[in-house]
């Protein structure tokens, strides 16, 4: 088997505290990204909705236009801020997610941009699974009223390391997406996400460990810091699971940056010890990656 991860890499998750002021959020993200890079991180991840408050209500006022790419600074200050942060820190940057407005179709998307250490856009992931819930008298939350879904599994090739997959928040609840990415040779699955204080303690870590265990790859979840004065209370607890599904590092609720060293031998040893990779029965069930 060729190495999924060509050389060891230090991953950083920036559990950012963002507020209502977009310019401030972008400047603050830059500070944290540079600080992570100064501590040796070569892949840096920001949380979902890092440039704005979290929630569909904020979409129209915070949304930026990304197409045609590259957008101008007026169309997307966040695109340019992320590109500059990546170049300045000389690291790969998975830019959490931002609300996107396609001005042609008038549709909104929840979108993650990944940049190279030279500041070049490498990939765009639009959240694939939208969260709609309607329990009369209890909770109604319909992302599909505001958002449109993306239609692809996003895999990014980082030339000196290997492939990573990017998906957003609710996407993690769909094991097929993770499995397809892992089968296509990713060494890590990266999810900017924001679970709340009910689903967080129940499922956040479990989802991360489950995707790592099933696929024997690294899994990273990056949340915003919890802000009790905001309308949405994010769970926080950004974490990295190793290919054996052990939690390598986990933040608490407050703003923090956590680091993990990823290496190929860990993937290889896991797959040798528990050889599910070569023992699948695609004659009994189908291969979702085909
Ligand atoms: C993305 O989706 C979440 C729910 O999963 C939504 O509440 C949030 O506002 C969206 N964030 C961005 C940045 O688009
Ligand atoms: C968190 O989200 C779940 C799923 O939508 C919902 O049932 C729950 O009420 C929410 N909890 C809080 C504290 O908002």
Short mmCIF file of C-alpha atoms and ligand atoms in Angstrom, two decimals:
data_model
loop_
_atom_site.label_atom_id
_atom_site.label_comp_id
_atom_site.label_asym_id
_atom_site.label_seq_id
_atom_site.Cartn_x
_atom_site.Cartn_y
_atom_site.Cartn_z
CA UNK A 1 0.00 0.00 0.00
CA UNK A 2 1.34 3.44 -0.83
CA UNK A 3 1.59 5.77 2.13
CA UNK A 4 -1.63 7.67 2.74
CA UNK A 5 0.35 10.26 4.69
CA UNK A 6 3.72 10.85 3.10
CA UNK A 7 5.37 12.51 6.09
CA UNK A 8 4.41 13.46 9.64
CA UNK A 9 2.32 16.59 9.91
CA UNK A 10 1.21 18.79 12.80
CA UNK A 11 -2.49 19.67 12.73
CA UNK A 12 -3.97 22.58 14.69
CA UNK A 13 -7.65 23.20 15.44
CA UNK A 14 -8.45 26.80 16.29
CA UNK A 15 -11.53 26.86 18.53
CA UNK A 16 -12.24 30.49 17.81
CA UNK A 17 -14.48 32.88 19.74
CA UNK A 18 -16.29 34.97 17.13
CA UNK A 19 -18.78 37.78 17.59
CA UNK A 20 -20.98 40.05 15.51
CA UNK A 21 -18.17 42.14 13.99
CA UNK A 22 -16.90 40.44 10.85
CA UNK A 23 -13.73 42.52 10.51
CA UNK A 24 -12.84 41.77 14.06
CA UNK A 25 -13.53 38.05 13.54
CA UNK A 26 -11.22 38.00 10.52
CA UNK A 27 -8.43 39.85 12.33
CA UNK A 28 -8.82 37.62 15.36
CA UNK A 29 -8.72 34.47 13.21
CA UNK A 30 -5.51 35.74 11.61
CA UNK A 31 -3.87 36.20 15.00
CA UNK A 32 -4.78 32.66 16.07
CA UNK A 33 -3.73 31.10 12.75
CA UNK A 34 -0.34 32.82 12.86
CA UNK A 35 0.13 31.76 16.44
CA UNK A 36 -0.68 28.11 15.55
CA UNK A 37 1.81 28.26 12.67
CA UNK A 38 4.50 29.70 14.94
CA UNK A 39 4.07 26.57 17.07
CA UNK A 40 4.76 24.36 14.07
CA UNK A 41 1.29 23.61 12.68
CA UNK A 42 1.30 22.81 8.96
CA UNK A 43 -2.44 22.23 8.59
CA UNK A 44 -4.65 24.69 10.45
CA UNK A 45 -8.42 24.43 10.79
CA UNK A 46 -10.96 27.13 11.69
CA UNK A 47 -14.48 26.38 12.95
CA UNK A 48 -17.83 26.49 11.21
CA UNK A 49 -19.18 30.01 10.83
CA UNK A 50 -15.91 31.53 12.02
CA UNK A 51 -16.58 34.92 10.42
CA UNK A 52 -20.09 35.51 11.79
CA UNK A 53 -22.49 34.58 14.56
CA UNK A 54 -23.91 31.07 14.16
CA UNK A 55 -27.43 30.56 12.84
CA UNK A 56 -29.55 30.84 9.71
CA UNK A 57 -30.87 34.26 10.78
CA UNK A 58 -27.45 35.74 10.19
CA UNK A 59 -27.05 34.34 6.72
CA UNK A 60 -28.40 37.17 4.59
CA UNK A 61 -26.42 39.89 6.35
CA UNK A 62 -23.11 38.01 6.52
CA UNK A 63 -23.17 36.08 3.25
CA UNK A 64 -20.42 36.67 0.70
CA UNK A 65 -20.19 35.93 -2.99
CA UNK A 66 -17.51 33.43 -4.00
CA UNK A 67 -18.29 32.87 -7.68
CA UNK A 68 -16.93 33.54 -10.19
CA UNK A 69 -13.68 32.69 -8.43
CA UNK A 70 -11.63 34.46 -7.31
CA UNK A 71 -14.14 36.99 -5.95
CA UNK A 72 -13.17 40.63 -5.46
CA UNK A 73 -12.36 41.94 -1.98
CA UNK A 74 -15.78 43.60 -1.87
CA UNK A 75 -17.55 40.38 -2.82
CA UNK A 76 -15.70 38.29 -0.27
CA UNK A 77 -13.49 39.83 2.40
CA UNK A 78 -13.29 36.43 4.09
CA UNK A 79 -11.88 34.73 0.97
CA UNK A 80 -9.09 37.29 0.81
CA UNK A 81 -8.45 37.25 4.55
CA UNK A 82 -8.13 33.43 4.49
CA UNK A 83 -5.86 33.45 1.47
CA UNK A 84 -3.60 36.04 3.15
CA UNK A 85 -3.58 34.13 6.46
CA UNK A 86 -2.55 30.91 4.70
CA UNK A 87 0.25 32.66 2.82
CA UNK A 88 1.44 34.56 5.87
CA UNK A 89 1.49 31.45 8.05
CA UNK A 90 2.87 29.26 5.21
CA UNK A 91 0.41 26.53 6.24
CA UNK A 92 -2.53 24.75 4.68
CA UNK A 93 -5.67 26.42 5.95
CA UNK A 94 -9.10 24.79 6.15
CA UNK A 95 -11.11 27.95 6.51
CA UNK A 96 -13.96 26.65 8.70
CA UNK A 97 -17.11 27.73 6.93
CA UNK A 98 -18.80 30.93 5.88
CA UNK A 99 -22.27 31.76 4.59
CA UNK A 100 -22.14 32.04 0.79
CA UNK A 101 -24.63 33.73 -1.52
CA UNK A 102 -24.72 32.77 -5.17
CA UNK A 103 -25.94 36.02 -6.70
CA UNK A 104 -27.03 34.31 -9.94
CA UNK A 105 -29.32 31.75 -8.34
CA UNK A 106 -29.95 33.76 -5.15
CA UNK A 107 -29.16 30.65 -3.15
CA UNK A 108 -27.28 30.45 0.12
CA UNK A 109 -24.71 27.80 0.96
CA UNK A 110 -22.69 26.85 4.00
CA UNK A 111 -19.23 26.80 2.46
CA UNK A 112 -15.70 25.83 3.47
CA UNK A 113 -12.65 27.14 1.60
CA UNK A 114 -9.24 25.48 1.78
CA UNK A 115 -6.06 27.38 0.87
CA UNK A 116 -2.46 26.32 0.14
CA UNK A 117 0.58 27.73 1.99
CA UNK A 118 0.94 30.11 -0.98
CA UNK A 119 -2.58 31.42 -0.42
CA UNK A 120 -4.08 29.67 -3.42
CA UNK A 121 -7.63 28.29 -3.21
CA UNK A 122 -7.44 24.48 -3.33
CA UNK A 123 -11.00 23.39 -2.64
CA UNK A 124 -14.52 24.54 -1.90
CA UNK A 125 -16.92 22.35 0.06
CA UNK A 126 -20.58 23.29 0.24
CA UNK A 127 -22.30 21.51 3.10
CA UNK A 128 -24.01 18.46 1.59
CA UNK A 129 -26.59 17.55 4.24
CA UNK A 130 -28.99 20.22 5.41
CA UNK A 131 -30.51 19.98 8.82
CA UNK A 132 -34.30 20.16 8.83
CA UNK A 133 -36.25 19.38 11.94
CA UNK A 134 -39.89 20.01 12.78
CA UNK A 135 -41.29 18.65 16.01
CA UNK A 136 -44.52 20.61 16.61
CA UNK A 137 -44.50 22.50 19.87
CA UNK A 138 -40.81 21.72 20.43
CA UNK A 139 -38.33 22.70 17.79
CA UNK A 140 -38.45 23.85 14.22
CA UNK A 141 -35.23 24.50 12.40
CA UNK A 142 -35.20 24.33 8.65
CA UNK A 143 -31.89 24.96 7.01
CA UNK A 144 -33.38 24.09 3.65
CA UNK A 145 -35.59 27.21 3.80
CA UNK A 146 -32.45 29.33 3.70
CA UNK A 147 -29.71 27.08 2.38
CA UNK A 148 -29.06 24.92 -0.65
CA UNK A 149 -26.96 21.77 -0.39
CA UNK A 150 -23.61 21.07 -2.00
CA UNK A 151 -23.43 18.01 -4.21
CA UNK A 152 -19.99 16.50 -3.80
CA UNK A 153 -17.58 14.72 -1.52
CA UNK A 154 -14.69 17.14 -1.14
CA UNK A 155 -11.21 15.66 -1.20
CA UNK A 156 -8.15 17.91 -1.24
CA UNK A 157 -4.71 16.73 -2.27
CA UNK A 158 -1.96 18.39 -0.23
CA UNK A 159 1.04 17.61 -2.44
CA UNK A 160 3.66 16.98 0.27
CA UNK A 161 1.36 15.11 2.66
CA UNK A 162 -1.54 13.34 0.95
CA UNK A 163 -5.30 13.70 0.79
CA UNK A 164 -7.73 15.09 3.32
CA UNK A 165 -11.52 15.27 3.13
CA UNK A 166 -13.52 18.31 4.20
CA UNK A 167 -17.15 18.24 5.28
CA UNK A 168 -19.25 20.42 7.56
CA UNK A 169 -21.00 19.72 10.86
CA UNK A 170 -24.17 17.68 10.16
CA UNK A 171 -22.29 15.96 7.31
CA UNK A 172 -20.45 13.95 9.99
CA UNK A 173 -23.65 12.06 10.80
CA UNK A 174 -23.56 10.40 7.40
CA UNK A 175 -20.99 7.59 7.53
CA UNK A 176 -21.18 7.05 3.78
CA UNK A 177 -19.52 10.39 3.08
CA UNK A 178 -16.64 9.54 5.43
CA UNK A 179 -16.29 6.04 4.04
CA UNK A 180 -16.14 7.23 0.45
CA UNK A 181 -13.43 9.76 1.35
CA UNK A 182 -11.42 7.19 3.30
CA UNK A 183 -11.69 4.60 0.51
CA UNK A 184 -10.45 7.18 -1.91
CA UNK A 185 -7.26 7.41 0.12
CA UNK A 186 -7.64 10.29 2.61
CA UNK A 187 -5.46 10.15 5.73
CA UNK A 188 -7.71 12.57 7.63
CA UNK A 189 -11.34 13.66 7.64
CA UNK A 190 -11.80 17.24 8.76
CA UNK A 191 -15.11 18.64 9.97
CA UNK A 192 -15.61 22.25 10.98
CA UNK A 193 -18.82 21.96 13.01
CA UNK A 194 -20.96 23.41 15.75
CA UNK A 195 -22.97 20.96 17.80
CA UNK A 196 -25.04 22.46 20.61
CA UNK A 197 -25.09 21.73 24.33
CA UNK A 198 -27.64 18.90 23.91
CA UNK A 199 -26.20 17.02 20.96
CA UNK A 200 -22.61 17.91 21.85
CA UNK A 201 -22.26 15.82 25.00
CA UNK A 202 -24.24 12.97 23.43
CA UNK A 203 -22.75 12.70 19.97
CA UNK A 204 -19.85 15.02 19.17
CA UNK A 205 -16.98 12.87 20.40
CA UNK A 206 -18.84 9.68 19.54
CA UNK A 207 -19.30 10.77 15.92
CA UNK A 208 -15.61 11.63 15.66
CA UNK A 209 -14.55 8.32 17.15
CA UNK A 210 -17.05 6.36 15.08
CA UNK A 211 -15.85 7.84 11.79
CA UNK A 212 -12.22 7.18 12.84
CA UNK A 213 -12.96 3.62 13.96
CA UNK A 214 -14.90 2.63 10.85
CA UNK A 215 -12.37 4.11 8.48
CA UNK A 216 -9.07 3.78 10.37
CA UNK A 217 -8.03 7.34 9.58
CA UNK A 218 -7.53 10.52 11.59
CA UNK A 219 -10.68 12.57 12.24
CA UNK A 220 -10.67 16.22 13.37
CA UNK A 221 -13.69 18.23 14.56
CA UNK A 222 -13.30 21.99 14.97
CA UNK A 223 -15.99 23.92 16.86
CA UNK A 224 -16.44 27.59 17.70
CA UNK A 225 -15.80 28.45 21.37
CA UNK A 226 -18.93 28.59 23.52
CA UNK A 227 -20.44 32.03 23.96
CA UNK A 228 -23.26 32.10 26.52
CA UNK A 229 -24.22 35.62 25.43
CA UNK A 230 -24.89 34.45 21.85
CA UNK A 231 -28.18 32.95 20.66
CA UNK A 232 -26.51 29.63 19.81
CA UNK A 233 -24.42 27.86 22.42
CA UNK A 234 -21.79 25.78 20.64
CA UNK A 235 -20.48 22.72 22.42
CA UNK A 236 -16.81 23.51 21.81
CA UNK A 237 -14.61 20.47 22.58
CA UNK A 238 -12.69 20.54 19.29
CA UNK A 239 -10.87 17.25 19.07
CA UNK A 240 -8.69 14.92 17.04
CA UNK A 241 -9.15 11.13 16.96
CA UNK A 242 -6.40 8.81 15.80
CA UNK A 243 -6.98 5.85 13.44
CA UNK A 244 -7.59 3.57 16.47
CA UNK A 245 -10.38 6.01 17.43
CA UNK A 246 -8.60 7.22 20.56
CA UNK A 247 -9.04 10.93 21.32
CA UNK A 248 -5.55 12.44 21.00
CA UNK A 249 -6.45 15.92 22.15
CA UNK A 250 -9.62 17.77 23.12
CA UNK A 251 -10.32 21.42 23.94
CA UNK A 252 -12.80 22.53 26.59
CA UNK A 253 -15.47 25.18 25.90
CA UNK A 254 -13.37 28.32 25.88
CA UNK A 255 -11.28 29.69 23.05
CA UNK A 256 -8.24 27.49 22.58
CA UNK A 257 -6.00 25.93 19.95
CA UNK A 258 -5.22 22.22 20.14
CA UNK A 259 -2.48 20.38 18.26
CA UNK A 260 -1.96 16.80 17.12
CA UNK A 261 0.95 15.10 15.34
CA UNK A 262 -0.29 12.77 12.60
CA UNK A 263 1.84 9.98 11.18
CA UNK A 264 1.42 7.27 8.60
CA UNK A 265 2.67 4.42 10.82
CA UNK A 266 -0.36 4.87 13.06
CA UNK A 267 -2.68 4.24 10.11
CA UNK A 268 -0.62 1.29 8.90
CA UNK A 269 -0.39 -0.31 12.36
CA UNK A 270 -4.12 0.12 12.95
CA UNK A 271 -4.96 -1.53 9.65
CA UNK A 272 -2.51 -4.38 10.29
CA UNK A 273 -3.90 -5.00 13.77
CA UNK A 274 -7.55 -4.87 12.72
CA UNK A 275 -7.51 -5.82 9.03
CA UNK A 276 -11.03 -4.76 8.02
CA UNK A 277 -9.52 -2.86 5.12
CA UNK A 278 -8.70 -5.96 3.10
CA UNK A 279 -11.49 -8.17 4.36
CA UNK A 280 -14.59 -6.48 3.06
CA UNK A 281 -17.20 -8.56 1.24
CA UNK A 282 -18.34 -6.48 -1.66
CA UNK A 283 -19.97 -9.63 -3.02
CA UNK A 284 -22.38 -9.48 -0.04
CA UNK A 285 -22.96 -5.70 0.14
CA UNK A 286 -21.99 -2.85 -2.12
CA UNK A 287 -18.96 -0.59 -1.98
CA UNK A 288 -20.30 2.92 -1.37
CA UNK A 289 -17.18 4.44 -2.88
CA UNK A 290 -17.89 2.90 -6.30
C1 LIG B 1 -24.10 26.08 8.46
O1 LIG B 1 -25.02 25.17 8.92
C2 LIG B 1 -25.39 25.37 10.26
C3 LIG B 1 -26.18 24.21 10.81
O2 LIG B 1 -25.53 22.96 10.61
C4 LIG B 1 -26.11 26.70 10.32
O3 LIG B 1 -26.82 26.89 11.53
C5 LIG B 1 -25.04 27.71 10.11
O4 LIG B 1 -25.55 29.01 10.18
C6 LIG B 1 -24.31 27.52 8.82
N1 LIG B 1 -23.06 28.20 8.89
C7 LIG B 1 -22.48 28.85 7.87
C8 LIG B 1 -21.24 29.55 8.17
O5 LIG B 1 -22.88 28.87 6.76
C1 LIG B 2 -29.77 21.22 20.15
O1 LIG B 2 -30.17 20.65 18.93
C2 LIG B 2 -31.05 19.54 19.05
C3 LIG B 2 -31.25 18.96 17.69
O2 LIG B 2 -31.84 19.89 16.87
C4 LIG B 2 -32.33 19.99 19.73
O3 LIG B 2 -33.20 18.91 19.88
C5 LIG B 2 -32.00 20.63 21.08
O4 LIG B 2 -33.17 21.15 21.66
C6 LIG B 2 -30.95 21.71 20.94
N1 LIG B 2 -30.52 22.10 22.28
C7 LIG B 2 -30.35 23.35 22.66
C8 LIG B 2 -29.83 23.54 24.04
O5 LIG B 2 -30.57 24.29 21.92
#
